[in-house]
Coordinates of C-alpha atoms and ligand atoms in Angstrom, one line a residue:
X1 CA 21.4 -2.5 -3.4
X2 CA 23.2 -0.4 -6.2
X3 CA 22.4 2.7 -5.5
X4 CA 22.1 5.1 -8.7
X5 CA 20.7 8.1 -7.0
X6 CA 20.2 9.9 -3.6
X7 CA 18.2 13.4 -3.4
X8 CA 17.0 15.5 -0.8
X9 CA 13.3 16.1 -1.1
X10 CA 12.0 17.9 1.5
X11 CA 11.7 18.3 5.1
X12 CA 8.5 18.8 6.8
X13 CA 6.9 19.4 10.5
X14 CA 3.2 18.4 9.5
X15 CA 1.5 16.6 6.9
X16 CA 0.6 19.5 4.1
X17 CA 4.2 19.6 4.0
X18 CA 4.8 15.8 3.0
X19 CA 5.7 15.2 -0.6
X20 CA 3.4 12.8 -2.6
X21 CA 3.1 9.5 -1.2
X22 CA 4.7 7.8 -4.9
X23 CA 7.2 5.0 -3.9
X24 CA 7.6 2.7 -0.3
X25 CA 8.7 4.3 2.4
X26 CA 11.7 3.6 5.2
X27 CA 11.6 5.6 8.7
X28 CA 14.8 6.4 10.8
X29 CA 13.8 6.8 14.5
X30 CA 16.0 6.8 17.6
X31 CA 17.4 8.6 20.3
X32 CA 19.4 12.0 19.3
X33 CA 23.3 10.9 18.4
X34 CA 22.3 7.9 18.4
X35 CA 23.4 7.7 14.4
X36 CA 20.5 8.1 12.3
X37 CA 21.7 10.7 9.5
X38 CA 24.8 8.6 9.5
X39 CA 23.5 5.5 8.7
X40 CA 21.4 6.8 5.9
X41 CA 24.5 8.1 4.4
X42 CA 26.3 4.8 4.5
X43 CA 23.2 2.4 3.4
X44 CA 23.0 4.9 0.2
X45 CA 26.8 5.4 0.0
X46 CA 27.2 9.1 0.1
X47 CA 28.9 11.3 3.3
X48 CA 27.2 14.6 3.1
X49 CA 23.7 13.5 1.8
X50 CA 22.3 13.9 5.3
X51 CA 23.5 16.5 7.4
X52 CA 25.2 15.1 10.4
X53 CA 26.8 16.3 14.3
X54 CA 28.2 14.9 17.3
X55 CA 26.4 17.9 18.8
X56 CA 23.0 16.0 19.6
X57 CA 19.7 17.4 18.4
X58 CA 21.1 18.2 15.0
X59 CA 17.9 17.3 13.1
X60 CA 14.6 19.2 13.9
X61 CA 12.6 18.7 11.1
X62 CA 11.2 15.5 9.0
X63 CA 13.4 15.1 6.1
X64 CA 12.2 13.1 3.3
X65 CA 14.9 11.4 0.7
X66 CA 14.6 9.5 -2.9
X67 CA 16.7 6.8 -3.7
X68 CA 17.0 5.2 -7.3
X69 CA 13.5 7.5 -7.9
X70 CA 12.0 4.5 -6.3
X71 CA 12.5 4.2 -2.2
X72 CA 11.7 7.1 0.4
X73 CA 13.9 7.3 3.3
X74 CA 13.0 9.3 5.9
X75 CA 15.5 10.8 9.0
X76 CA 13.6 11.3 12.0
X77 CA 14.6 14.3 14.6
X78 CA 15.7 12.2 17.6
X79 CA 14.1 12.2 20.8
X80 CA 15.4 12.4 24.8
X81 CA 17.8 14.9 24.5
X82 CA 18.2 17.5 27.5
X83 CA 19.9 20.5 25.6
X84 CA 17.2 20.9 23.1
X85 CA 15.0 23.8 23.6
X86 CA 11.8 22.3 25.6
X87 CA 9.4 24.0 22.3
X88 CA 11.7 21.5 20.1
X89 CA 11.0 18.6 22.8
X90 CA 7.3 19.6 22.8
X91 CA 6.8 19.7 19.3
X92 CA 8.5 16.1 18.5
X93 CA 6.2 13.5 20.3
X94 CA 3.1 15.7 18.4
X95 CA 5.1 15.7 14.9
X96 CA 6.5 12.0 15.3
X97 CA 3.3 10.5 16.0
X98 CA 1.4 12.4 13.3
X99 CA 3.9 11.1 10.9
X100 CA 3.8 7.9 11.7
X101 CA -0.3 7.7 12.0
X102 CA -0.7 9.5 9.0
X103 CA 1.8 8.3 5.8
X104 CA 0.6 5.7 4.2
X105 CA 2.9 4.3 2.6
X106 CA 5.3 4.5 5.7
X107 CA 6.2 0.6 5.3
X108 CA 8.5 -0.1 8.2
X109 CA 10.2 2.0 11.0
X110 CA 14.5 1.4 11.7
X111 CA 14.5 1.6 15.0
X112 CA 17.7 2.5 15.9
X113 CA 19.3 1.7 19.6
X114 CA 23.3 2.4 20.5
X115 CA 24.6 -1.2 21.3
X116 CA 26.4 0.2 24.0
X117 CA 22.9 0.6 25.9
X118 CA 20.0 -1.2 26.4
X119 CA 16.3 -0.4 25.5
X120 CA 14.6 1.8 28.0
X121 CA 11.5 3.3 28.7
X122 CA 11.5 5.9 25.4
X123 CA 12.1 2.9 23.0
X124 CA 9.4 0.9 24.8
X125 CA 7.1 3.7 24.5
X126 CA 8.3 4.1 20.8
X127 CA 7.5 0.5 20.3
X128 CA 4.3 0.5 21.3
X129 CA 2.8 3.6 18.8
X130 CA 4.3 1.0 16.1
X131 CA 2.3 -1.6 17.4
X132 CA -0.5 0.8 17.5
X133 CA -0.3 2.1 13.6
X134 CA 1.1 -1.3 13.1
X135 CA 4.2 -0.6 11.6
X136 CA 6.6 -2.7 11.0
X137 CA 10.1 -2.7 13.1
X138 CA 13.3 -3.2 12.3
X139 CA 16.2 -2.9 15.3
X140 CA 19.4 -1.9 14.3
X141 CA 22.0 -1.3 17.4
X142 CA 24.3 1.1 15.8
X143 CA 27.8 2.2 16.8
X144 CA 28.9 -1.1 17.2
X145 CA 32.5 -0.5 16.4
X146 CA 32.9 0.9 20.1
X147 CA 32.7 -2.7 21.1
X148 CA 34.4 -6.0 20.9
X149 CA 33.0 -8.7 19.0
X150 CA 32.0 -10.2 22.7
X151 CA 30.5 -7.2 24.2
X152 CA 28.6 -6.9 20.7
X153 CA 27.2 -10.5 21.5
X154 CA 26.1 -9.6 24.9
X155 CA 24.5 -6.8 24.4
X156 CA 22.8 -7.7 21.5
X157 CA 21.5 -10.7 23.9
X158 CA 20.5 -8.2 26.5
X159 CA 18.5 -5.8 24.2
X160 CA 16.9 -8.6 22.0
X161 CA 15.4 -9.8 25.7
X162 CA 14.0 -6.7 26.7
X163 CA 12.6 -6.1 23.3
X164 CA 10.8 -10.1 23.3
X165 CA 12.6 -10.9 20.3
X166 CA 15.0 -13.3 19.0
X167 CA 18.3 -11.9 18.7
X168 CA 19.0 -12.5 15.2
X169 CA 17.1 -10.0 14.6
X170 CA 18.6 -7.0 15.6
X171 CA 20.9 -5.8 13.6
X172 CA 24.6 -5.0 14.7
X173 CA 25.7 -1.7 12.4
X174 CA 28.4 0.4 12.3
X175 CA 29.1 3.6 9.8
X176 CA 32.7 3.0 10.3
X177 CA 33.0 -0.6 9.7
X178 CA 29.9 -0.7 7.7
X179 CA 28.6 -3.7 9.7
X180 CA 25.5 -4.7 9.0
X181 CA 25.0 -3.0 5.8
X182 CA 24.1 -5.0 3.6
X183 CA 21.9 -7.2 5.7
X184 CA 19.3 -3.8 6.6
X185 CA 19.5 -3.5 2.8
X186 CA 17.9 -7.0 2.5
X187 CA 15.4 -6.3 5.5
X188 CA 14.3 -2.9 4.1
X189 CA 14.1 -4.3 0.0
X190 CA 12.0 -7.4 1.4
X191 CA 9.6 -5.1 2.8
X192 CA 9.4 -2.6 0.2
X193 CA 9.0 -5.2 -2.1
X194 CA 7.8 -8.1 -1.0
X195 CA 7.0 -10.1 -4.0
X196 CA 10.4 -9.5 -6.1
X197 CA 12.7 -11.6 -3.8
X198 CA 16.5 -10.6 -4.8
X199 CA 15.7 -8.8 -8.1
X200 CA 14.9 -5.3 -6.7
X201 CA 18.2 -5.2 -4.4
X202 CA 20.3 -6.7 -7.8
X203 CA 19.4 -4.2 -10.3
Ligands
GTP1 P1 20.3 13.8 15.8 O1 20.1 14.3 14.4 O2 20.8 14.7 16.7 O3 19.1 13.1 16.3 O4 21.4 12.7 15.7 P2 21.6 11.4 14.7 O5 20.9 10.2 15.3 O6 21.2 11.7 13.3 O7 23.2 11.1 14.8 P3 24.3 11.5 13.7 O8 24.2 10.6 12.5 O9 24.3 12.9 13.5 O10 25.6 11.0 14.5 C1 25.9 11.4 15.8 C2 27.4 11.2 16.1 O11 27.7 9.8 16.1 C3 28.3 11.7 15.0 O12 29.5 12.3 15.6 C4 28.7 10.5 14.2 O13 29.9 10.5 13.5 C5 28.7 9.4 15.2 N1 28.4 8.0 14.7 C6 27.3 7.7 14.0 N2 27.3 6.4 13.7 C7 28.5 5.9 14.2 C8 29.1 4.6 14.1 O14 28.6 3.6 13.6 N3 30.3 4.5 14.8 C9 30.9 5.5 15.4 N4 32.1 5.3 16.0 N5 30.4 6.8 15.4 C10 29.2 7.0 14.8
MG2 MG1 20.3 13.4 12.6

């Protein structure tokens, strides 16, 4: 994917606050620094187009993002971290789920899992809203750069079992290395779409 252009629309807590619902839309969900604000920077090539921290709990709000004028990208606040304030905590399950049960164009959900852990109980319970709206899923285990290339095997294996999938289907990412780039690209243009092959992503 080439991109052209990256802007910051808006963020949002509920729907009034959405922009319109123009172009196909991308979610970024996972737990807090788990890497979501950084991989959108690296999929649409820019450092500082998402605001990003190692302090966890960085983002609050929805923010909505246009690439090329014709993909939304949207960065998730993360979920199942202790420090934030517990009206944060309260507010996100509320906000998240009203996102997701409400945007229709919302095409598919990254779900995004550290590869140095395995899914657990919040995924699985994040999972299953998906299946509910039925969204579509895309795993991506990020931060695989803190791994060997073994380890990355492994636990690829051990998350792809909990999850009931084949493990080919999880992406391995890193911002550093920028593993696994270029294959969400593909996932996320076949989705968005679906009829123009290889075209969209060339041009
Ligand atoms: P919240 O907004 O708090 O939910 O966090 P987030 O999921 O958006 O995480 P963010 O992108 O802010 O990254 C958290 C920390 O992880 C930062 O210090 C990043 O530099 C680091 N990080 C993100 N991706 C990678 C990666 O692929 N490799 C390594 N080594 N570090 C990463
Ligand atoms: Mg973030």
């Amino acid at each position: 994917m080439i991109i052209t252009s990256a802007e910051f629309v808006t963020s949002a807590v509920k729907p009034a606050q959405y922009p319109p619902t123009d172009f196909p839309e991308i979610a970024f969900a996972g737990r807090s620094n788990v890497g979501k604000s950084s991989l959108i920077n690296t999929l649409v090539n820019r450092r500082h187009l998402v605001k990003t921290s190692s302090t966890p709990g960085r983002t609050q709000l929805i923010n909505f993002f246009l690439i090329n004028q014709t993909l939304s990208l949207v960065d998730l606040p993360g979920y199942g971290y202790a420090k934030v304030p517990q009206a944060v905590k309260k507010q996100w399950g509320p906000m998240v789920e009203t996102y997701i049960a409400n945007r229709a164009c919302l095409q598919a959900m990254v779900l995004l899992i550290d590869a140095r852990r395995v899914p657990v109980e919040e995924e699985l319970r994040f999972i299953d809203w998906l299946r509910h709206y039925q969204i579509r899923m895309i795993p991506v285990l990020t931060k695989a750069d803190k791994l060997s290339k073994n380890e990355r095997i492994k636990q690829r294996a051990a998350a792809a079992r909990i999850l009931l999938l084949p493990a080919d289907e999880l992406i391995l990412f890193s911002t550093k290395t920028r593993l696994g780039k270029e294959e969400l690209w593909r996932r996320i243009t076949d989705i968005a779409w679906p009829d123009q092959g290889e075209d969209h992503a060339e041009s």
